Every structure is written in structure tokens, then in C-alpha cells.
Amino acid sequence: AAIIDEETLHTTNMPWPWTYGKHAQVLDALLAYHPKAVVVDFLFVDNRPDDTLPDLIAEIQRYKKAGVPLYFEGGIDLPFGENPLRPEIAATGVPILDPSILVYQGVARQYPINGRCYRTKTPENQDCYSLALQVYQDLFHNLKLDTRDGLMEIVWGTKTDPTNAKWMRVKDGDGNLQSCNTETDFFRRIYLAFFDTSAVVSSCPYTGVIPVQSLIQGADDTDVTNLATNRVIFYGASLQGAQDKSFTPVNGLLPNVFVHAMAL
């Protein structure tokens, strides 16, 4: 996952929300690593004035020319009847996916097999896969699931990716920044899982994270190359106050982009 967080905004001195041109810059940096596919985990539904919109449109065309699948998410249950994706972006023909997340008792433990259909006049009469399953089917062509409205169990990894341990910092329950390079050994984790479950929870994700600031700065980083080349990349954000987060069994509250990545 390529993630924009508070440190990204501070380091790059770029206020949020970003312009379409800044998103295009990040997508262009990702394209240079020849990914297998990129999923944009942002909703672009507002027709806000932004003269850099053509930059994003041009970037979508570059992905098409390079033969790298690029996906956008569609809006769900929008309050004022907005289009699920800004018309200028939708007009490029990019695939639009349903980003719905299921939570039970506030925790993301299962993932839907089916999702909303876009680009069809009768979506209620169509069966479409959910976000992660559609990406998997497009790339690997061997998905054989016939259950309509079925659910898939998500098995959450308990260790953070080694790359995250090198650079990533997250906030603990008290709001203090902590490094992701501290790993509890196996036997200690088993003990805590039975006697102090809160101590087992870590906000450091299992999924490897690419810091977006390194993409913008154009740093030559072997870790980024390993995480991005021929991989499916989820491009999203982890920002304070954002509503698109879910509780997970082993990592506490995480942005939904990590739920999609784990489902894939």
C-alpha cells in the first residue's frame, strides 16, 4: 500500500485535500516501478474547481498505454445524488469498484463476495464482484465463487511487514507516536493473547507500506522497488479525522485500504 499520512503532509508541506495534479504525480511515480495494478482508494465524486484535473486524466491515459490496470472506487449511498465518480474521470473508462466494507460488532472479520455494479443501466439485475475479488479475477482469472451475497473470512496477519519496521511510526492508544520496529516474541504474544489482549494489538499493519513522501521526492529506495514492482498497489490515506477506518482483530483501528489489501 502507498499511504499518505500526517507525516507525509508535514514533510511535503502540502495541505489536505490534495489537488488532482498531486495525485497524478504519485500515480506517475508508482507507474515507474511497473506495478501489476494500482487501486486508488480515494473517492473523487465532487465537482470541485481544480485546473489540474487534466493532469489526472492524462495520467490515466499513461496507465492505459503502459498496460497497467488502474482502478477507482465508486461512491456509495451519496447524500445528494452525486455521480459515483466524477464524470470527467469516469469518461476515461477506468474500472469503477465497490469499496463496501463489512463490520460485525464494529470489527472487520469478513469481506463481501459481491458488490454494486457500475457502468450498467440495470445494476440491480447484475452480479458483480466486490473490490478485492474483482481485482483478483481480472489479474489471475481463476476465481471460482458462485455464491451470491456470500462472505469471505479475512485472516489477519499478526506481524508487521519488515519494511514498516524500518520507517513507520504509528500512534498508540494514548496518542503517542511509537516505532514499528518493536516485535513481541512468539511466546510473549501467546501469553498476552490470553491474559492481556489489549497489549497484543498493534497499529503497525501486516501489509507493506510505501511512504508517499519518498515517491514525491523521487528517492532511490530498494525497499520501495521491492514493494512496488509487479505488485498490486493500493493507494490510499491514513489521516486523523478520516471516516474510512475499521477496527481489525489484531491491529485495532486501521484505514479501510488495509482491509481491501488483506482481502486480496
PDB file of C-alpha atoms in Angstrom:
ATOM      1  CA  ALA A   1       0.000   0.000   0.000  1.00  0.00           C
ATOM      2  CA  ALA A   2       1.176   3.528  -0.807  1.00  0.00           C
ATOM      3  CA  ILE A   3      -0.072   5.647   2.079  1.00  0.00           C
ATOM      4  CA  ILE A   4      -0.485   9.375   2.682  1.00  0.00           C
ATOM      5  CA  ASP A   5      -0.340  10.112   6.413  1.00  0.00           C
ATOM      6  CA  GLU A   6       0.157  13.133   8.659  1.00  0.00           C
ATOM      7  CA  GLU A   7       3.924  12.848   8.318  1.00  0.00           C
ATOM      8  CA  THR A   8       3.541  12.940   4.528  1.00  0.00           C
ATOM      9  CA  LEU A   9       1.623  16.216   4.718  1.00  0.00           C
ATOM     10  CA  HIS A  10       4.167  17.681   7.143  1.00  0.00           C
ATOM     11  CA  THR A  11       7.237  16.562   5.184  1.00  0.00           C
ATOM     12  CA  THR A  12       5.915  17.701   1.806  1.00  0.00           C
ATOM     13  CA  ASN A  13       4.253  20.854   3.191  1.00  0.00           C
ATOM     14  CA  MET A  14       1.099  20.048   1.213  1.00  0.00           C
ATOM     15  CA  PRO A  15      -2.290  20.779   2.817  1.00  0.00           C
ATOM     16  CA  TRP A  16      -5.169  18.337   2.506  1.00  0.00           C
ATOM     17  CA  PRO A  17      -7.112  17.702   0.303  1.00  0.00           C
ATOM     18  CA  TRP A  18      -4.579  17.403  -2.470  1.00  0.00           C
ATOM     19  CA  THR A  19      -5.151  18.604  -5.986  1.00  0.00           C
ATOM     20  CA  TYR A  20      -5.770  16.112  -8.783  1.00  0.00           C
ATOM     21  CA  GLY A  21      -2.339  17.035 -10.080  1.00  0.00           C
ATOM     22  CA  LYS A  22      -0.639  15.881  -6.854  1.00  0.00           C
ATOM     23  CA  HIS A  23      -2.447  12.548  -7.031  1.00  0.00           C
ATOM     24  CA  ALA A  24      -1.346  12.272 -10.655  1.00  0.00           C
ATOM     25  CA  GLN A  25       2.242  12.869  -9.547  1.00  0.00           C
ATOM     26  CA  VAL A  26       2.077   9.983  -7.064  1.00  0.00           C
ATOM     27  CA  LEU A  27       0.430   7.675  -9.605  1.00  0.00           C
ATOM     28  CA  ASP A  28       3.122   8.544 -12.144  1.00  0.00           C
ATOM     29  CA  ALA A  29       5.837   7.694  -9.608  1.00  0.00           C
ATOM     30  CA  LEU A  30       4.152   4.347  -8.940  1.00  0.00           C
ATOM     31  CA  LEU A  31       3.875   3.608 -12.663  1.00  0.00           C
ATOM     32  CA  ALA A  32       7.643   3.948 -12.976  1.00  0.00           C
ATOM     33  CA  TYR A  33       8.013   0.819 -10.818  1.00  0.00           C
ATOM     34  CA  HIS A  34       5.930  -1.257 -13.273  1.00  0.00           C
ATOM     35  CA  PRO A  35       3.280  -2.460 -10.806  1.00  0.00           C
ATOM     36  CA  LYS A  36       0.895  -5.288 -11.631  1.00  0.00           C
ATOM     37  CA  ALA A  37      -2.056  -2.961 -10.925  1.00  0.00           C
ATOM     38  CA  VAL A  38      -2.952   0.121  -8.854  1.00  0.00           C
ATOM     39  CA  VAL A  39      -6.177   0.626  -6.893  1.00  0.00           C
ATOM     40  CA  VAL A  40      -6.985   4.228  -5.953  1.00  0.00           C
ATOM     41  CA  ASP A  41      -8.620   4.251  -2.509  1.00  0.00           C
ATOM     42  CA  PHE A  42      -9.979   7.796  -2.722  1.00  0.00           C
ATOM     43  CA  LEU A  43     -13.475   8.905  -3.684  1.00  0.00           C
ATOM     44  CA  PHE A  44     -13.409  11.508  -6.446  1.00  0.00           C
ATOM     45  CA  VAL A  45     -17.070  12.491  -6.630  1.00  0.00           C
ATOM     46  CA  ASP A  46     -17.108  16.249  -6.006  1.00  0.00           C
ATOM     47  CA  ASN A  47     -17.088  18.607  -8.983  1.00  0.00           C
ATOM     48  CA  ARG A  48     -14.759  20.989  -7.160  1.00  0.00           C
ATOM     49  CA  PRO A  49     -12.834  23.609  -9.143  1.00  0.00           C
ATOM     50  CA  ASP A  50      -9.349  22.329  -9.862  1.00  0.00           C
ATOM     51  CA  ASP A  51      -7.433  23.247 -13.001  1.00  0.00           C
ATOM     52  CA  THR A  52      -5.115  20.244 -12.523  1.00  0.00           C
ATOM     53  CA  LEU A  53      -7.870  17.736 -13.349  1.00  0.00           C
ATOM     54  CA  PRO A  54      -6.422  17.289 -16.882  1.00  0.00           C
ATOM     55  CA  ASP A  55      -3.184  16.066 -15.242  1.00  0.00           C
ATOM     56  CA  LEU A  56      -5.052  13.163 -13.647  1.00  0.00           C
ATOM     57  CA  ILE A  57      -6.883  12.404 -16.888  1.00  0.00           C
ATOM     58  CA  ALA A  58      -3.547  12.331 -18.719  1.00  0.00           C
ATOM     59  CA  GLU A  59      -2.084  10.009 -16.079  1.00  0.00           C
ATOM     60  CA  ILE A  60      -4.957   7.573 -16.555  1.00  0.00           C
ATOM     61  CA  GLN A  61      -4.121   7.503 -20.255  1.00  0.00           C
ATOM     62  CA  ARG A  62      -0.465   6.776 -19.445  1.00  0.00           C
ATOM     63  CA  TYR A  63      -1.543   3.752 -17.415  1.00  0.00           C
ATOM     64  CA  LYS A  64      -3.616   2.528 -20.355  1.00  0.00           C
ATOM     65  CA  LYS A  65      -0.691   2.957 -22.726  1.00  0.00           C
ATOM     66  CA  ALA A  66       1.601   1.061 -20.332  1.00  0.00           C
ATOM     67  CA  GLY A  67      -0.952  -1.765 -19.985  1.00  0.00           C
ATOM     68  CA  VAL A  68      -1.138  -1.395 -16.192  1.00  0.00           C
ATOM     69  CA  PRO A  69      -4.681  -1.793 -14.780  1.00  0.00           C
ATOM     70  CA  LEU A  70      -5.813   1.255 -12.794  1.00  0.00           C
ATOM     71  CA  TYR A  71      -8.954   1.112 -10.646  1.00  0.00           C
ATOM     72  CA  PHE A  72     -11.053   3.826  -8.999  1.00  0.00           C
ATOM     73  CA  GLU A  73     -13.670   3.427  -6.290  1.00  0.00           C
ATOM     74  CA  GLY A  74     -17.292   4.435  -6.766  1.00  0.00           C
ATOM     75  CA  GLY A  75     -19.290   6.428  -4.261  1.00  0.00           C
ATOM     76  CA  ILE A  76     -21.906   4.579  -2.229  1.00  0.00           C
ATOM     77  CA  ASP A  77     -25.160   5.993  -0.837  1.00  0.00           C
ATOM     78  CA  LEU A  78     -24.153   9.555  -1.685  1.00  0.00           C
ATOM     79  CA  PRO A  79     -26.444  12.066   0.077  1.00  0.00           C
ATOM     80  CA  PHE A  80     -27.138  14.440  -2.795  1.00  0.00           C
ATOM     81  CA  GLY A  81     -27.348  12.072  -5.728  1.00  0.00           C
ATOM     82  CA  GLU A  82     -23.793  12.711  -6.913  1.00  0.00           C
ATOM     83  CA  ASN A  83     -22.233  10.578  -9.596  1.00  0.00           C
ATOM     84  CA  PRO A  84     -20.260   7.634  -8.128  1.00  0.00           C
ATOM     85  CA  LEU A  85     -17.168   9.038  -9.856  1.00  0.00           C
ATOM     86  CA  ARG A  86     -16.573  12.499 -11.244  1.00  0.00           C
ATOM     87  CA  PRO A  87     -17.848  12.394 -14.863  1.00  0.00           C
ATOM     88  CA  GLU A  88     -14.569  13.570 -16.409  1.00  0.00           C
ATOM     89  CA  ILE A  89     -12.708  10.712 -14.712  1.00  0.00           C
ATOM     90  CA  ALA A  90     -15.430   8.160 -15.433  1.00  0.00           C
ATOM     91  CA  ALA A  91     -15.352   9.160 -19.109  1.00  0.00           C
ATOM     92  CA  THR A  92     -11.842   7.693 -19.400  1.00  0.00           C
ATOM     93  CA  GLY A  93     -13.371   4.236 -18.997  1.00  0.00           C
ATOM     94  CA  VAL A  94     -11.421   3.291 -15.868  1.00  0.00           C
ATOM     95  CA  PRO A  95     -12.945   0.361 -13.942  1.00  0.00           C
ATOM     96  CA  ILE A  96     -15.096   1.513 -11.023  1.00  0.00           C
ATOM     97  CA  LEU A  97     -15.238  -0.787  -7.991  1.00  0.00           C
ATOM     98  CA  ASP A  98     -17.488  -1.121  -4.956  1.00  0.00           C
ATOM     99  CA  PRO A  99     -15.429  -0.323  -1.819  1.00  0.00           C
ATOM    100  CA  SER A 100     -18.006  -1.560   0.718  1.00  0.00           C
ATOM    101  CA  ILE A 101     -16.577  -2.881   3.985  1.00  0.00           C
ATOM    102  CA  LEU A 102     -18.470  -5.233   6.312  1.00  0.00           C
ATOM    103  CA  VAL A 103     -18.156  -4.872  10.070  1.00  0.00           C
ATOM    104  CA  TYR A 104     -19.681  -7.104  12.728  1.00  0.00           C
ATOM    105  CA  GLN A 105     -19.804  -5.687  16.232  1.00  0.00           C
ATOM    106  CA  GLY A 106     -17.519  -2.986  14.910  1.00  0.00           C
ATOM    107  CA  VAL A 107     -14.792  -5.364  13.649  1.00  0.00           C
ATOM    108  CA  ALA A 108     -13.843  -6.239  10.048  1.00  0.00           C
ATOM    109  CA  ARG A 109     -13.746 -10.034  10.066  1.00  0.00           C
ATOM    110  CA  GLN A 110     -15.460 -10.878   6.779  1.00  0.00           C
ATOM    111  CA  TYR A 111     -15.454  -9.464   3.266  1.00  0.00           C
ATOM    112  CA  PRO A 112     -18.327  -9.452   0.739  1.00  0.00           C
ATOM    113  CA  ILE A 113     -18.048 -11.574  -2.375  1.00  0.00           C
ATOM    114  CA  ASN A 114     -20.463  -9.433  -4.402  1.00  0.00           C
ATOM    115  CA  GLY A 115     -20.682  -5.683  -4.772  1.00  0.00           C
ATOM    116  CA  ARG A 116     -22.506  -2.946  -6.634  1.00  0.00           C
ATOM    117  CA  CYS A 117     -22.238  -2.878 -10.404  1.00  0.00           C
ATOM    118  CA  TYR A 118     -21.242   0.308 -12.200  1.00  0.00           C
ATOM    119  CA  ARG A 119     -21.379   1.189 -15.896  1.00  0.00           C
ATOM    120  CA  THR A 120     -24.649  -0.665 -16.414  1.00  0.00           C
ATOM    121  CA  LYS A 121     -28.195   0.621 -16.871  1.00  0.00           C
ATOM    122  CA  THR A 122     -29.692  -2.072 -14.635  1.00  0.00           C
ATOM    123  CA  PRO A 123     -27.204  -2.601 -11.785  1.00  0.00           C
ATOM    124  CA  GLU A 124     -29.824  -4.331  -9.658  1.00  0.00           C
ATOM    125  CA  ASN A 125     -30.038  -7.138 -12.219  1.00  0.00           C
ATOM    126  CA  GLN A 126     -26.295  -7.676 -12.460  1.00  0.00           C
ATOM    127  CA  ASP A 127     -23.885  -9.679 -10.320  1.00  0.00           C
ATOM    128  CA  CYS A 128     -20.512  -8.039  -9.787  1.00  0.00           C
ATOM    129  CA  TYR A 129     -17.616  -8.916  -7.535  1.00  0.00           C
ATOM    130  CA  SER A 130     -16.555  -6.741  -4.626  1.00  0.00           C
ATOM    131  CA  LEU A 131     -13.389  -4.651  -4.904  1.00  0.00           C
ATOM    132  CA  ALA A 132     -10.690  -7.161  -3.911  1.00  0.00           C
ATOM    133  CA  LEU A 133     -12.331 -10.083  -5.676  1.00  0.00           C
ATOM    134  CA  GLN A 134     -12.788  -8.156  -8.919  1.00  0.00           C
ATOM    135  CA  VAL A 135      -9.128  -7.136  -8.959  1.00  0.00           C
ATOM    136  CA  TYR A 136      -8.099 -10.736  -8.280  1.00  0.00           C
ATOM    137  CA  GLN A 137     -10.351 -12.065 -11.045  1.00  0.00           C
ATOM    138  CA  ASP A 138      -9.023  -9.516 -13.557  1.00  0.00           C
ATOM    139  CA  LEU A 139      -5.392 -10.282 -12.816  1.00  0.00           C
ATOM    140  CA  PHE A 140      -5.393 -14.027 -12.190  1.00  0.00           C
ATOM    141  CA  HIS A 141      -8.551 -15.261 -13.978  1.00  0.00           C
ATOM    142  CA  ASN A 142      -9.120 -18.276 -11.745  1.00  0.00           C
ATOM    143  CA  LEU A 143     -11.690 -17.091  -9.246  1.00  0.00           C
ATOM    144  CA  LYS A 144     -14.493 -19.638  -8.951  1.00  0.00           C
ATOM    145  CA  LEU A 145     -17.060 -18.348  -6.487  1.00  0.00           C
ATOM    146  CA  ASP A 146     -20.719 -18.818  -7.308  1.00  0.00           C
ATOM    147  CA  THR A 147     -22.313 -17.795  -4.026  1.00  0.00           C
ATOM    148  CA  ARG A 148     -24.351 -14.660  -4.454  1.00  0.00           C
ATOM    149  CA  ASP A 149     -24.232 -12.332  -1.445  1.00  0.00           C
ATOM    150  CA  GLY A 150     -21.709 -14.687   0.164  1.00  0.00           C
ATOM    151  CA  LEU A 151     -18.941 -13.754   2.556  1.00  0.00           C
ATOM    152  CA  MET A 152     -15.229 -14.500   2.731  1.00  0.00           C
ATOM    153  CA  GLU A 153     -13.367 -14.799   6.009  1.00  0.00           C
ATOM    154  CA  ILE A 154     -10.416 -12.428   6.400  1.00  0.00           C
ATOM    155  CA  VAL A 155      -7.388 -13.992   8.093  1.00  0.00           C
ATOM    156  CA  TRP A 156      -5.362 -11.129   9.530  1.00  0.00           C
ATOM    157  CA  GLY A 157      -1.583 -11.392   9.710  1.00  0.00           C
ATOM    158  CA  THR A 158      -0.156 -10.824  13.178  1.00  0.00           C
ATOM    159  CA  LYS A 159       3.269  -9.416  12.285  1.00  0.00           C
ATOM    160  CA  THR A 160       4.087  -6.180  10.554  1.00  0.00           C
ATOM    161  CA  ASP A 161       5.930  -6.194   7.260  1.00  0.00           C
ATOM    162  CA  PRO A 162       9.712  -5.859   7.828  1.00  0.00           C
ATOM    163  CA  THR A 163       9.748  -2.745   5.655  1.00  0.00           C
ATOM    164  CA  ASN A 164       7.318  -0.996   8.006  1.00  0.00           C
ATOM    165  CA  ALA A 165       9.660  -1.687  10.897  1.00  0.00           C
ATOM    166  CA  LYS A 166      12.347   0.392   9.181  1.00  0.00           C
ATOM    167  CA  TRP A 167      10.467   3.676   8.890  1.00  0.00           C
ATOM    168  CA  MET A 168       6.869   3.575  10.034  1.00  0.00           C
ATOM    169  CA  ARG A 169       5.584   5.251  13.193  1.00  0.00           C
ATOM    170  CA  VAL A 170       2.020   4.951  14.470  1.00  0.00           C
ATOM    171  CA  LYS A 171       0.067   6.390  17.380  1.00  0.00           C
ATOM    172  CA  ASP A 172      -0.726   4.217  20.368  1.00  0.00           C
ATOM    173  CA  GLY A 173      -3.946   4.341  22.382  1.00  0.00           C
ATOM    174  CA  ASP A 174      -2.739   7.441  24.212  1.00  0.00           C
ATOM    175  CA  GLY A 175      -1.928   9.307  21.007  1.00  0.00           C
ATOM    176  CA  ASN A 176       1.833   8.928  21.336  1.00  0.00           C
ATOM    177  CA  LEU A 177       3.978   8.039  18.339  1.00  0.00           C
ATOM    178  CA  GLN A 178       5.680   4.675  18.518  1.00  0.00           C
ATOM    179  CA  SER A 179       8.034   2.885  16.159  1.00  0.00           C
ATOM    180  CA  CYS A 180       7.030  -0.278  14.309  1.00  0.00           C
ATOM    181  CA  ASN A 181      10.434  -1.874  14.859  1.00  0.00           C
ATOM    182  CA  THR A 182       9.497  -3.425  18.199  1.00  0.00           C
ATOM    183  CA  GLU A 183       8.282  -7.013  17.807  1.00  0.00           C
ATOM    184  CA  THR A 184       6.955  -9.135  20.640  1.00  0.00           C
ATOM    185  CA  ASP A 185       8.319 -12.677  20.532  1.00  0.00           C
ATOM    186  CA  PHE A 186       6.012 -15.623  19.827  1.00  0.00           C
ATOM    187  CA  PHE A 187       5.627 -16.949  23.372  1.00  0.00           C
ATOM    188  CA  ARG A 188       5.057 -13.462  24.768  1.00  0.00           C
ATOM    189  CA  ARG A 189       2.307 -12.881  22.191  1.00  0.00           C
ATOM    190  CA  ILE A 190       0.611 -16.165  23.152  1.00  0.00           C
ATOM    191  CA  TYR A 191       0.680 -15.177  26.823  1.00  0.00           C
ATOM    192  CA  LEU A 192      -0.725 -11.723  26.129  1.00  0.00           C
ATOM    193  CA  ALA A 193      -3.402 -13.117  23.811  1.00  0.00           C
ATOM    194  CA  PHE A 194      -4.893 -14.970  26.784  1.00  0.00           C
ATOM    195  CA  PHE A 195      -4.190 -12.617  29.666  1.00  0.00           C
ATOM    196  CA  ASP A 196      -3.888  -9.089  28.238  1.00  0.00           C
ATOM    197  CA  THR A 197      -5.431  -8.922  24.782  1.00  0.00           C
ATOM    198  CA  SER A 198      -5.124  -5.143  24.557  1.00  0.00           C
ATOM    199  CA  ALA A 199      -1.340  -5.452  24.753  1.00  0.00           C
ATOM    200  CA  VAL A 200      -1.274  -7.682  21.672  1.00  0.00           C
ATOM    201  CA  VAL A 201      -2.977  -5.136  19.434  1.00  0.00           C
ATOM    202  CA  SER A 202      -0.520  -3.229  17.245  1.00  0.00           C
ATOM    203  CA  SER A 203      -1.347  -0.389  14.879  1.00  0.00           C
ATOM    204  CA  CYS A 204       1.521  -1.443  12.620  1.00  0.00           C
ATOM    205  CA  PRO A 205      -0.090  -3.157   9.606  1.00  0.00           C
ATOM    206  CA  TYR A 206       0.781  -6.558   8.184  1.00  0.00           C
ATOM    207  CA  THR A 207       0.684  -5.085   4.676  1.00  0.00           C
ATOM    208  CA  GLY A 208       3.915  -3.475   3.489  1.00  0.00           C
ATOM    209  CA  VAL A 209       3.615   0.323   3.304  1.00  0.00           C
ATOM    210  CA  ILE A 210       5.307   2.652   0.827  1.00  0.00           C
ATOM    211  CA  PRO A 211       5.672   6.191   2.234  1.00  0.00           C
ATOM    212  CA  VAL A 212       4.235   8.545  -0.359  1.00  0.00           C
ATOM    213  CA  GLN A 213       6.751  11.254   0.515  1.00  0.00           C
ATOM    214  CA  SER A 214       9.520   9.019  -0.840  1.00  0.00           C
ATOM    215  CA  LEU A 215       7.612   8.738  -4.132  1.00  0.00           C
ATOM    216  CA  ILE A 216       7.218  12.506  -4.383  1.00  0.00           C
ATOM    217  CA  GLN A 217      10.855  13.138  -3.504  1.00  0.00           C
ATOM    218  CA  GLY A 218      12.000  10.567  -6.052  1.00  0.00           C
ATOM    219  CA  ALA A 219      14.303   8.780  -3.635  1.00  0.00           C
ATOM    220  CA  ASP A 220      16.065   5.667  -4.935  1.00  0.00           C
ATOM    221  CA  ASP A 221      14.903   3.137  -2.367  1.00  0.00           C
ATOM    222  CA  THR A 222      15.391  -0.625  -2.713  1.00  0.00           C
ATOM    223  CA  ASP A 223      12.541  -1.302  -0.281  1.00  0.00           C
ATOM    224  CA  VAL A 224      10.115   0.709  -2.405  1.00  0.00           C
ATOM    225  CA  THR A 225      11.271  -1.118  -5.520  1.00  0.00           C
ATOM    226  CA  ASN A 226      10.660  -4.488  -3.873  1.00  0.00           C
ATOM    227  CA  LEU A 227       7.220  -3.462  -2.612  1.00  0.00           C
ATOM    228  CA  ALA A 228       6.039  -1.874  -5.857  1.00  0.00           C
ATOM    229  CA  THR A 229       7.485  -3.834  -8.779  1.00  0.00           C
ATOM    230  CA  ASN A 230       4.996  -6.312 -10.247  1.00  0.00           C
ATOM    231  CA  ARG A 231       2.759  -5.909  -7.179  1.00  0.00           C
ATOM    232  CA  VAL A 232      -0.842  -4.817  -6.742  1.00  0.00           C
ATOM    233  CA  ILE A 233      -0.615  -1.428  -5.021  1.00  0.00           C
ATOM    234  CA  PHE A 234      -3.404   0.171  -3.019  1.00  0.00           C
ATOM    235  CA  TYR A 235      -3.019   3.964  -2.996  1.00  0.00           C
ATOM    236  CA  GLY A 236      -4.796   5.481  -0.002  1.00  0.00           C
ATOM    237  CA  ALA A 237      -4.511   7.563   3.160  1.00  0.00           C
ATOM    238  CA  SER A 238      -4.246   7.235   6.913  1.00  0.00           C
ATOM    239  CA  LEU A 239      -5.205  10.649   8.246  1.00  0.00           C
ATOM    240  CA  GLN A 240      -6.574  11.878  11.546  1.00  0.00           C
ATOM    241  CA  GLY A 241     -10.303  12.514  11.440  1.00  0.00           C
ATOM    242  CA  ALA A 242     -10.882  10.368   8.351  1.00  0.00           C
ATOM    243  CA  GLN A 243     -14.063   8.301   8.499  1.00  0.00           C
ATOM    244  CA  ASP A 244     -12.963   5.424   6.271  1.00  0.00           C
ATOM    245  CA  LYS A 245     -11.494   3.261   9.032  1.00  0.00           C
ATOM    246  CA  SER A 246     -12.479  -0.058  10.575  1.00  0.00           C
ATOM    247  CA  PHE A 247     -11.453  -1.991  13.661  1.00  0.00           C
ATOM    248  CA  THR A 248      -9.464  -5.133  12.914  1.00  0.00           C
ATOM    249  CA  PRO A 249      -8.876  -8.127  15.204  1.00  0.00           C
ATOM    250  CA  VAL A 250      -5.108  -7.685  15.519  1.00  0.00           C
ATOM    251  CA  ASN A 251      -4.318  -4.095  14.525  1.00  0.00           C
ATOM    252  CA  GLY A 252      -7.067  -2.080  16.138  1.00  0.00           C
ATOM    253  CA  LEU A 253      -8.379   0.815  14.043  1.00  0.00           C
ATOM    254  CA  LEU A 254      -6.918   0.826  10.522  1.00  0.00           C
ATOM    255  CA  PRO A 255      -7.836   2.641   7.286  1.00  0.00           C
ATOM    256  CA  ASN A 256     -10.109   0.555   5.078  1.00  0.00           C
ATOM    257  CA  VAL A 257      -7.404   0.420   2.412  1.00  0.00           C
ATOM    258  CA  PHE A 258      -5.715  -2.236   4.577  1.00  0.00           C
ATOM    259  CA  VAL A 259      -8.939  -4.254   4.752  1.00  0.00           C
ATOM    260  CA  HIS A 260      -9.081  -4.368   0.940  1.00  0.00           C
ATOM    261  CA  ALA A 261      -5.393  -5.303   0.769  1.00  0.00           C
ATOM    262  CA  MET A 262      -5.806  -8.142   3.272  1.00  0.00           C
ATOM    263  CA  ALA A 263      -8.875  -9.423   1.428  1.00  0.00           C
ATOM    264  CA  LEU A 264      -6.891  -9.534  -1.825  1.00  0.00           C
TER     265      LEU A 264
END
